[in-house]
């Protein structure tokens, strides 16, 4: 029976490849790259909020391409590589350039190495992920180091939230979050350096794949409902809050893991 099921699956995959359905994920990957490029162009023209929203659209495309690839059995080594290149443009180069134009240019020459460090560590993070994927060393439940979309999320959501202080956006805001924006603005160089280092760190970050948040479980339904409600009510502030909490979660998990290993080592002695 199992052999029949496997054979049927092979036939179904062959049919999908014949109809060209496996090309579909690449369309979303290219759209991800395109929106990242549009973000760079928008930032160069001083349209910082529009640039940030283009990167948000890149997020949507990035989330869809992987899921569609699995759905139509279109996973391939080429797909992994082009996806990483798209991510580097959309979540590495685009947000670094956006933040340089928005904040770092005021620091003169010192804005250059800060922006470049972020881009460099983003590339290293993606290269490490690709190597692990090719050799089967990646963990389905956790990422090693802050994923580059997570790092970019803090930067672009900061631009969106800060824009409301300047009268742009026209949406409701969380006062507590908005009160921190001037401090975040001043700390951006240090935040970018921290994000760069977190990307190449070994800190464990939840991947939110598989069974971690099943939509048919009570826990999954509650979390998804809460997140969507916050995003609808306070889109800019919620994005900044969620991405910041995610970045901090890996640091806390890494410290906990290190301490647990230390205590276990002492007990063994």
PDB file of C-alpha atoms in Angstrom:
ATOM      1  CA  UNK A   1       0.000   0.000   0.000  1.00  0.00           C
ATOM      2  CA  UNK A   2       2.804   2.416   0.919  1.00  0.00           C
ATOM      3  CA  UNK A   3       4.517   1.647  -2.392  1.00  0.00           C
ATOM      4  CA  UNK A   4       1.326   2.523  -4.288  1.00  0.00           C
ATOM      5  CA  UNK A   5       1.018   5.827  -2.410  1.00  0.00           C
ATOM      6  CA  UNK A   6       4.669   6.701  -3.132  1.00  0.00           C
ATOM      7  CA  UNK A   7       4.229   5.852  -6.809  1.00  0.00           C
ATOM      8  CA  UNK A   8       1.082   7.999  -7.014  1.00  0.00           C
ATOM      9  CA  UNK A   9       2.984  10.876  -5.401  1.00  0.00           C
ATOM     10  CA  UNK A  10       5.794  10.518  -7.964  1.00  0.00           C
ATOM     11  CA  UNK A  11       3.238  10.585 -10.789  1.00  0.00           C
ATOM     12  CA  UNK A  12       1.527  13.670  -9.319  1.00  0.00           C
ATOM     13  CA  UNK A  13       4.867  15.499  -9.023  1.00  0.00           C
ATOM     14  CA  UNK A  14       5.734  14.558 -12.617  1.00  0.00           C
ATOM     15  CA  UNK A  15       2.373  15.958 -13.768  1.00  0.00           C
ATOM     16  CA  UNK A  16       2.987  19.222 -11.902  1.00  0.00           C
ATOM     17  CA  UNK A  17       6.414  19.564 -13.510  1.00  0.00           C
ATOM     18  CA  UNK A  18       4.945  18.853 -16.923  1.00  0.00           C
ATOM     19  CA  UNK A  19       2.273  21.553 -16.536  1.00  0.00           C
ATOM     20  CA  UNK A  20       4.884  24.083 -15.384  1.00  0.00           C
ATOM     21  CA  UNK A  21       3.294  24.538 -11.957  1.00  0.00           C
ATOM     22  CA  UNK A  22       6.737  24.334 -10.347  1.00  0.00           C
ATOM     23  CA  UNK A  23       7.562  27.707 -11.944  1.00  0.00           C
ATOM     24  CA  UNK A  24       4.921  29.381  -9.763  1.00  0.00           C
ATOM     25  CA  UNK A  25       7.119  29.735  -6.627  1.00  0.00           C
ATOM     26  CA  UNK A  26       9.802  31.500  -8.680  1.00  0.00           C
ATOM     27  CA  UNK A  27       7.264  34.132  -9.738  1.00  0.00           C
ATOM     28  CA  UNK A  28       6.711  35.055  -6.086  1.00  0.00           C
ATOM     29  CA  UNK A  29      10.473  34.980  -5.436  1.00  0.00           C
ATOM     30  CA  UNK A  30      11.074  37.402  -8.318  1.00  0.00           C
ATOM     31  CA  UNK A  31       8.228  39.599  -7.021  1.00  0.00           C
ATOM     32  CA  UNK A  32      10.025  39.638  -3.660  1.00  0.00           C
ATOM     33  CA  UNK A  33      13.189  40.830  -5.409  1.00  0.00           C
ATOM     34  CA  UNK A  34      11.267  43.413  -7.453  1.00  0.00           C
ATOM     35  CA  UNK A  35       9.621  44.989  -4.397  1.00  0.00           C
ATOM     36  CA  UNK A  36      13.013  45.131  -2.672  1.00  0.00           C
ATOM     37  CA  UNK A  37      14.454  46.939  -5.688  1.00  0.00           C
ATOM     38  CA  UNK A  38      11.468  49.309  -5.769  1.00  0.00           C
ATOM     39  CA  UNK A  39      12.154  50.052  -2.088  1.00  0.00           C
ATOM     40  CA  UNK A  40      15.719  51.100  -2.942  1.00  0.00           C
ATOM     41  CA  UNK A  41      14.480  53.382  -5.725  1.00  0.00           C
ATOM     42  CA  UNK A  42      11.819  54.897  -3.454  1.00  0.00           C
ATOM     43  CA  UNK A  43      14.350  55.542  -0.672  1.00  0.00           C
ATOM     44  CA  UNK A  44      16.707  57.206  -3.156  1.00  0.00           C
ATOM     45  CA  UNK A  45      13.897  59.641  -4.003  1.00  0.00           C
ATOM     46  CA  UNK A  46      13.184  60.377  -0.340  1.00  0.00           C
ATOM     47  CA  UNK A  47       9.944  58.364  -0.231  1.00  0.00           C
ATOM     48  CA  UNK A  48      10.895  56.502   2.949  1.00  0.00           C
ATOM     49  CA  UNK A  49       7.421  55.366   4.012  1.00  0.00           C
ATOM     50  CA  UNK A  50       6.684  54.014   0.526  1.00  0.00           C
ATOM     51  CA  UNK A  51      10.048  52.217   0.566  1.00  0.00           C
ATOM     52  CA  UNK A  52       9.156  50.588   3.896  1.00  0.00           C
ATOM     53  CA  UNK A  53       5.794  49.409   2.551  1.00  0.00           C
ATOM     54  CA  UNK A  54       7.515  47.937  -0.515  1.00  0.00           C
ATOM     55  CA  UNK A  55       9.648  45.846   1.861  1.00  0.00           C
ATOM     56  CA  UNK A  56       6.460  44.755   3.651  1.00  0.00           C
ATOM     57  CA  UNK A  57       5.211  43.513   0.262  1.00  0.00           C
ATOM     58  CA  UNK A  58       8.505  41.637  -0.108  1.00  0.00           C
ATOM     59  CA  UNK A  59       7.657  39.907   3.184  1.00  0.00           C
ATOM     60  CA  UNK A  60       4.332  38.763   1.777  1.00  0.00           C
ATOM     61  CA  UNK A  61       5.995  37.377  -1.361  1.00  0.00           C
ATOM     62  CA  UNK A  62       8.715  35.689   0.716  1.00  0.00           C
ATOM     63  CA  UNK A  63       6.136  33.954   2.915  1.00  0.00           C
ATOM     64  CA  UNK A  64       4.177  32.735  -0.099  1.00  0.00           C
ATOM     65  CA  UNK A  65       6.989  31.406  -2.307  1.00  0.00           C
ATOM     66  CA  UNK A  66       8.161  28.746   0.155  1.00  0.00           C
ATOM     67  CA  UNK A  67       4.660  27.546   0.940  1.00  0.00           C
ATOM     68  CA  UNK A  68       3.714  27.357  -2.732  1.00  0.00           C
ATOM     69  CA  UNK A  69       6.970  25.522  -3.529  1.00  0.00           C
ATOM     70  CA  UNK A  70       6.083  22.848  -0.966  1.00  0.00           C
ATOM     71  CA  UNK A  71       2.504  22.709  -2.222  1.00  0.00           C
ATOM     72  CA  UNK A  72       3.461  22.056  -5.862  1.00  0.00           C
ATOM     73  CA  UNK A  73       6.632  20.095  -4.969  1.00  0.00           C
ATOM     74  CA  UNK A  74       8.749  22.773  -6.626  1.00  0.00           C
ATOM     75  CA  UNK A  75      11.643  22.813  -4.136  1.00  0.00           C
ATOM     76  CA  UNK A  76      15.071  22.866  -5.770  1.00  0.00           C
ATOM     77  CA  UNK A  77      18.651  23.992  -5.147  1.00  0.00           C
ATOM     78  CA  UNK A  78      18.110  26.755  -7.688  1.00  0.00           C
ATOM     79  CA  UNK A  79      15.025  27.894  -5.778  1.00  0.00           C
ATOM     80  CA  UNK A  80      16.994  28.067  -2.515  1.00  0.00           C
ATOM     81  CA  UNK A  81      19.727  30.175  -4.134  1.00  0.00           C
ATOM     82  CA  UNK A  82      17.436  32.635  -5.947  1.00  0.00           C
ATOM     83  CA  UNK A  83      15.320  32.979  -2.801  1.00  0.00           C
ATOM     84  CA  UNK A  84      18.410  33.904  -0.780  1.00  0.00           C
ATOM     85  CA  UNK A  85      19.520  36.443  -3.387  1.00  0.00           C
ATOM     86  CA  UNK A  86      16.050  37.991  -3.314  1.00  0.00           C
ATOM     87  CA  UNK A  87      16.113  38.093   0.491  1.00  0.00           C
ATOM     88  CA  UNK A  88      19.531  39.759   0.458  1.00  0.00           C
ATOM     89  CA  UNK A  89      18.216  42.534  -1.789  1.00  0.00           C
ATOM     90  CA  UNK A  90      14.862  42.969  -0.023  1.00  0.00           C
ATOM     91  CA  UNK A  91      15.895  42.443   3.615  1.00  0.00           C
ATOM     92  CA  UNK A  92      19.618  43.219   3.463  1.00  0.00           C
ATOM     93  CA  UNK A  93      20.478  45.947   0.967  1.00  0.00           C
ATOM     94  CA  UNK A  94      17.077  47.702   0.799  1.00  0.00           C
ATOM     95  CA  UNK A  95      16.561  48.279   4.566  1.00  0.00           C
ATOM     96  CA  UNK A  96      20.245  49.200   5.054  1.00  0.00           C
ATOM     97  CA  UNK A  97      19.991  51.827   2.314  1.00  0.00           C
ATOM     98  CA  UNK A  98      16.630  53.032   3.642  1.00  0.00           C
ATOM     99  CA  UNK A  99      18.015  53.495   7.163  1.00  0.00           C
ATOM    100  CA  UNK A 100      21.147  55.163   5.795  1.00  0.00           C
ATOM    101  CA  UNK A 101      19.020  57.726   3.947  1.00  0.00           C
ATOM    102  CA  UNK A 102      16.583  58.094   6.849  1.00  0.00           C
ATOM    103  CA  UNK A 103      19.048  58.323   9.780  1.00  0.00           C
ATOM    104  CA  UNK A 104      22.664  57.283   9.192  1.00  0.00           C
ATOM    105  CA  UNK A 105      23.527  59.952   6.616  1.00  0.00           C
ATOM    106  CA  UNK A 106      23.524  62.435   9.526  1.00  0.00           C
ATOM    107  CA  UNK A 107      26.556  60.589  10.963  1.00  0.00           C
ATOM    108  CA  UNK A 108      28.724  61.371   7.946  1.00  0.00           C
ATOM    109  CA  UNK A 109      31.355  58.771   7.049  1.00  0.00           C
ATOM    110  CA  UNK A 110      30.536  56.599  10.091  1.00  0.00           C
ATOM    111  CA  UNK A 111      27.132  55.825   8.613  1.00  0.00           C
ATOM    112  CA  UNK A 112      28.859  53.883   5.813  1.00  0.00           C
ATOM    113  CA  UNK A 113      30.486  51.070   7.841  1.00  0.00           C
ATOM    114  CA  UNK A 114      27.391  50.683  10.042  1.00  0.00           C
ATOM    115  CA  UNK A 115      25.135  50.173   7.008  1.00  0.00           C
ATOM    116  CA  UNK A 116      27.693  47.889   5.347  1.00  0.00           C
ATOM    117  CA  UNK A 117      28.117  45.732   8.468  1.00  0.00           C
ATOM    118  CA  UNK A 118      24.380  45.018   8.383  1.00  0.00           C
ATOM    119  CA  UNK A 119      24.516  44.099   4.671  1.00  0.00           C
ATOM    120  CA  UNK A 120      27.607  41.915   5.192  1.00  0.00           C
ATOM    121  CA  UNK A 121      26.183  40.002   8.158  1.00  0.00           C
ATOM    122  CA  UNK A 122      22.928  39.517   6.256  1.00  0.00           C
ATOM    123  CA  UNK A 123      24.872  37.886   3.410  1.00  0.00           C
ATOM    124  CA  UNK A 124      26.808  35.678   5.848  1.00  0.00           C
ATOM    125  CA  UNK A 125      23.560  34.675   7.572  1.00  0.00           C
ATOM    126  CA  UNK A 126      21.976  33.615   4.274  1.00  0.00           C
ATOM    127  CA  UNK A 127      25.130  31.781   3.145  1.00  0.00           C
ATOM    128  CA  UNK A 128      25.217  29.802   6.401  1.00  0.00           C
ATOM    129  CA  UNK A 129      21.532  28.916   6.025  1.00  0.00           C
ATOM    130  CA  UNK A 130      22.062  27.724   2.438  1.00  0.00           C
ATOM    131  CA  UNK A 131      25.009  25.513   3.397  1.00  0.00           C
ATOM    132  CA  UNK A 132      22.960  23.930   6.193  1.00  0.00           C
ATOM    133  CA  UNK A 133      20.001  23.409   3.840  1.00  0.00           C
ATOM    134  CA  UNK A 134      22.138  21.678   1.204  1.00  0.00           C
ATOM    135  CA  UNK A 135      23.774  19.350   3.725  1.00  0.00           C
ATOM    136  CA  UNK A 136      20.649  18.681   5.776  1.00  0.00           C
ATOM    137  CA  UNK A 137      21.881  20.366   8.933  1.00  0.00           C
ATOM    138  CA  UNK A 138      19.040  22.846   9.427  1.00  0.00           C
ATOM    139  CA  UNK A 139      16.576  22.590  12.321  1.00  0.00           C
ATOM    140  CA  UNK A 140      12.887  22.689  11.364  1.00  0.00           C
ATOM    141  CA  UNK A 141      11.801  24.331  14.616  1.00  0.00           C
ATOM    142  CA  UNK A 142      14.595  26.870  15.167  1.00  0.00           C
ATOM    143  CA  UNK A 143      16.884  29.132  13.153  1.00  0.00           C
ATOM    144  CA  UNK A 144      20.519  29.642  14.123  1.00  0.00           C
ATOM    145  CA  UNK A 145      20.876  33.391  14.456  1.00  0.00           C
ATOM    146  CA  UNK A 146      18.303  36.100  13.791  1.00  0.00           C
ATOM    147  CA  UNK A 147      16.767  35.545  10.318  1.00  0.00           C
ATOM    148  CA  UNK A 148      17.433  38.444   7.961  1.00  0.00           C
ATOM    149  CA  UNK A 149      13.692  39.187   7.503  1.00  0.00           C
ATOM    150  CA  UNK A 150      13.418  39.533  11.291  1.00  0.00           C
ATOM    151  CA  UNK A 151      16.288  42.028  11.387  1.00  0.00           C
ATOM    152  CA  UNK A 152      14.836  44.009   8.485  1.00  0.00           C
ATOM    153  CA  UNK A 153      11.426  43.997  10.172  1.00  0.00           C
ATOM    154  CA  UNK A 154      12.711  46.075  13.092  1.00  0.00           C
ATOM    155  CA  UNK A 155      14.233  48.657  10.749  1.00  0.00           C
ATOM    156  CA  UNK A 156      11.311  49.117   8.385  1.00  0.00           C
ATOM    157  CA  UNK A 157       8.689  49.065  11.153  1.00  0.00           C
ATOM    158  CA  UNK A 158      10.725  51.780  12.918  1.00  0.00           C
ATOM    159  CA  UNK A 159      10.493  53.940   9.781  1.00  0.00           C
ATOM    160  CA  UNK A 160       6.728  53.355   9.597  1.00  0.00           C
ATOM    161  CA  UNK A 161       6.206  54.091  13.302  1.00  0.00           C
ATOM    162  CA  UNK A 162       8.479  57.148  13.340  1.00  0.00           C
ATOM    163  CA  UNK A 163       6.685  58.569  10.302  1.00  0.00           C
ATOM    164  CA  UNK A 164       3.546  58.913  12.437  1.00  0.00           C
ATOM    165  CA  UNK A 165       5.429  61.292  14.746  1.00  0.00           C
ATOM    166  CA  UNK A 166       5.980  63.495  11.707  1.00  0.00           C
ATOM    167  CA  UNK A 167       2.305  63.438  10.772  1.00  0.00           C
ATOM    168  CA  UNK A 168       2.516  60.716   8.109  1.00  0.00           C
ATOM    169  CA  UNK A 169       0.582  57.468   8.064  1.00  0.00           C
ATOM    170  CA  UNK A 170      -2.650  58.744   9.631  1.00  0.00           C
ATOM    171  CA  UNK A 171      -3.273  55.545  11.639  1.00  0.00           C
ATOM    172  CA  UNK A 172      -3.873  54.884  15.329  1.00  0.00           C
ATOM    173  CA  UNK A 173      -0.817  54.384  17.489  1.00  0.00           C
ATOM    174  CA  UNK A 174       0.190  52.821  20.793  1.00  0.00           C
ATOM    175  CA  UNK A 175       1.335  55.734  22.980  1.00  0.00           C
ATOM    176  CA  UNK A 176       3.881  53.681  24.918  1.00  0.00           C
ATOM    177  CA  UNK A 177       5.570  52.526  21.698  1.00  0.00           C
ATOM    178  CA  UNK A 178       5.452  55.980  20.107  1.00  0.00           C
ATOM    179  CA  UNK A 179       7.092  57.516  23.178  1.00  0.00           C
ATOM    180  CA  UNK A 180      10.180  55.357  22.511  1.00  0.00           C
ATOM    181  CA  UNK A 181      10.620  56.438  18.875  1.00  0.00           C
ATOM    182  CA  UNK A 182      12.940  59.443  19.519  1.00  0.00           C
ATOM    183  CA  UNK A 183      15.179  57.178  21.634  1.00  0.00           C
ATOM    184  CA  UNK A 184      15.155  54.486  18.922  1.00  0.00           C
ATOM    185  CA  UNK A 185      16.045  57.131  16.320  1.00  0.00           C
ATOM    186  CA  UNK A 186      19.087  58.188  18.368  1.00  0.00           C
ATOM    187  CA  UNK A 187      20.106  54.564  18.992  1.00  0.00           C
ATOM    188  CA  UNK A 188      19.730  53.356  15.376  1.00  0.00           C
ATOM    189  CA  UNK A 189      23.506  52.954  14.721  1.00  0.00           C
ATOM    190  CA  UNK A 190      23.832  50.696  17.780  1.00  0.00           C
ATOM    191  CA  UNK A 191      20.614  48.847  16.923  1.00  0.00           C
ATOM    192  CA  UNK A 192      21.905  48.110  13.410  1.00  0.00           C
ATOM    193  CA  UNK A 193      25.198  46.800  14.790  1.00  0.00           C
ATOM    194  CA  UNK A 194      23.311  44.623  17.301  1.00  0.00           C
ATOM    195  CA  UNK A 195      21.031  43.249  14.564  1.00  0.00           C
ATOM    196  CA  UNK A 196      24.051  42.490  12.370  1.00  0.00           C
ATOM    197  CA  UNK A 197      25.749  40.549  15.171  1.00  0.00           C
ATOM    198  CA  UNK A 198      22.542  38.694  16.054  1.00  0.00           C
ATOM    199  CA  UNK A 199      22.223  37.507  12.445  1.00  0.00           C
ATOM    200  CA  UNK A 200      25.614  35.784  12.578  1.00  0.00           C
ATOM    201  CA  UNK A 201      25.202  34.587  16.166  1.00  0.00           C
ATOM    202  CA  UNK A 202      24.162  31.109  17.306  1.00  0.00           C
ATOM    203  CA  UNK A 203      21.123  32.392  19.215  1.00  0.00           C
ATOM    204  CA  UNK A 204      18.089  30.116  18.622  1.00  0.00           C
ATOM    205  CA  UNK A 205      15.056  31.761  17.009  1.00  0.00           C
ATOM    206  CA  UNK A 206      11.670  30.091  16.589  1.00  0.00           C
ATOM    207  CA  UNK A 207      10.991  29.170  12.953  1.00  0.00           C
ATOM    208  CA  UNK A 208       7.186  28.995  13.357  1.00  0.00           C
ATOM    209  CA  UNK A 209       7.067  26.014  11.026  1.00  0.00           C
ATOM    210  CA  UNK A 210       5.467  22.632  11.285  1.00  0.00           C
ATOM    211  CA  UNK A 211       3.525  22.008  14.490  1.00  0.00           C
ATOM    212  CA  UNK A 212       4.736  25.012  16.486  1.00  0.00           C
ATOM    213  CA  UNK A 213       1.581  27.031  15.806  1.00  0.00           C
ATOM    214  CA  UNK A 214      -1.096  24.786  14.367  1.00  0.00           C
ATOM    215  CA  UNK A 215      -4.077  26.920  13.273  1.00  0.00           C
ATOM    216  CA  UNK A 216      -6.420  24.125  14.405  1.00  0.00           C
ATOM    217  CA  UNK A 217      -5.071  24.147  17.985  1.00  0.00           C
ATOM    218  CA  UNK A 218      -6.404  26.397  20.761  1.00  0.00           C
ATOM    219  CA  UNK A 219      -2.948  27.900  21.283  1.00  0.00           C
ATOM    220  CA  UNK A 220      -2.514  28.552  17.568  1.00  0.00           C
ATOM    221  CA  UNK A 221      -5.957  30.134  17.206  1.00  0.00           C
ATOM    222  CA  UNK A 222      -5.418  32.428  20.214  1.00  0.00           C
ATOM    223  CA  UNK A 223      -1.967  33.583  19.073  1.00  0.00           C
ATOM    224  CA  UNK A 224      -3.019  34.160  15.453  1.00  0.00           C
ATOM    225  CA  UNK A 225      -6.179  36.026  16.544  1.00  0.00           C
ATOM    226  CA  UNK A 226      -4.220  38.258  18.945  1.00  0.00           C
ATOM    227  CA  UNK A 227      -1.541  39.069  16.364  1.00  0.00           C
ATOM    228  CA  UNK A 228      -4.054  39.843  13.603  1.00  0.00           C
ATOM    229  CA  UNK A 229      -6.142  42.018  15.933  1.00  0.00           C
ATOM    230  CA  UNK A 230      -3.078  44.067  16.894  1.00  0.00           C
ATOM    231  CA  UNK A 231      -1.958  44.401  13.278  1.00  0.00           C
ATOM    232  CA  UNK A 232      -5.383  45.606  12.173  1.00  0.00           C
ATOM    233  CA  UNK A 233      -5.767  48.078  15.052  1.00  0.00           C
ATOM    234  CA  UNK A 234      -2.177  49.420  15.175  1.00  0.00           C
ATOM    235  CA  UNK A 235      -0.292  48.221  12.055  1.00  0.00           C
ATOM    236  CA  UNK A 236       2.931  50.265  12.281  1.00  0.00           C
ATOM    237  CA  UNK A 237       3.401  50.054  16.047  1.00  0.00           C
ATOM    238  CA  UNK A 238       2.450  46.374  16.191  1.00  0.00           C
ATOM    239  CA  UNK A 239       5.014  45.457  13.546  1.00  0.00           C
ATOM    240  CA  UNK A 240       7.752  47.234  15.497  1.00  0.00           C
ATOM    241  CA  UNK A 241       6.631  45.629  18.756  1.00  0.00           C
ATOM    242  CA  UNK A 242       6.413  42.085  17.355  1.00  0.00           C
ATOM    243  CA  UNK A 243       9.742  42.235  15.508  1.00  0.00           C
ATOM    244  CA  UNK A 244      11.492  43.711  18.565  1.00  0.00           C
ATOM    245  CA  UNK A 245      10.107  40.992  20.845  1.00  0.00           C
ATOM    246  CA  UNK A 246      11.202  38.353  18.338  1.00  0.00           C
ATOM    247  CA  UNK A 247      14.759  39.750  18.250  1.00  0.00           C
ATOM    248  CA  UNK A 248      14.937  39.787  22.056  1.00  0.00           C
ATOM    249  CA  UNK A 249      13.459  36.269  22.312  1.00  0.00           C
ATOM    250  CA  UNK A 250      16.521  34.732  20.674  1.00  0.00           C
ATOM    251  CA  UNK A 251      18.862  36.523  23.075  1.00  0.00           C
ATOM    252  CA  UNK A 252      16.865  35.266  26.080  1.00  0.00           C
ATOM    253  CA  UNK A 253      16.715  31.729  24.647  1.00  0.00           C
ATOM    254  CA  UNK A 254      20.462  31.803  23.972  1.00  0.00           C
ATOM    255  CA  UNK A 255      21.274  32.919  27.533  1.00  0.00           C
ATOM    256  CA  UNK A 256      18.932  30.278  28.963  1.00  0.00           C
ATOM    257  CA  UNK A 257      20.520  27.578  26.792  1.00  0.00           C
ATOM    258  CA  UNK A 258      24.037  28.633  27.855  1.00  0.00           C
ATOM    259  CA  UNK A 259      23.132  28.699  31.556  1.00  0.00           C
ATOM    260  CA  UNK A 260      21.409  25.319  31.356  1.00  0.00           C
ATOM    261  CA  UNK A 261      24.492  23.834  29.693  1.00  0.00           C
ATOM    262  CA  UNK A 262      26.711  25.376  32.377  1.00  0.00           C
ATOM    263  CA  UNK A 263      24.653  23.942  35.247  1.00  0.00           C
ATOM    264  CA  UNK A 264      24.457  20.523  33.572  1.00  0.00           C
ATOM    265  CA  UNK A 265      28.232  20.548  33.185  1.00  0.00           C
ATOM    266  CA  UNK A 266      28.696  21.297  36.886  1.00  0.00           C
ATOM    267  CA  UNK A 267      26.266  18.525  37.862  1.00  0.00           C
ATOM    268  CA  UNK A 268      28.208  16.054  35.721  1.00  0.00           C
ATOM    269  CA  UNK A 269      31.390  16.961  37.605  1.00  0.00           C
TER     270      UNK A 269
END
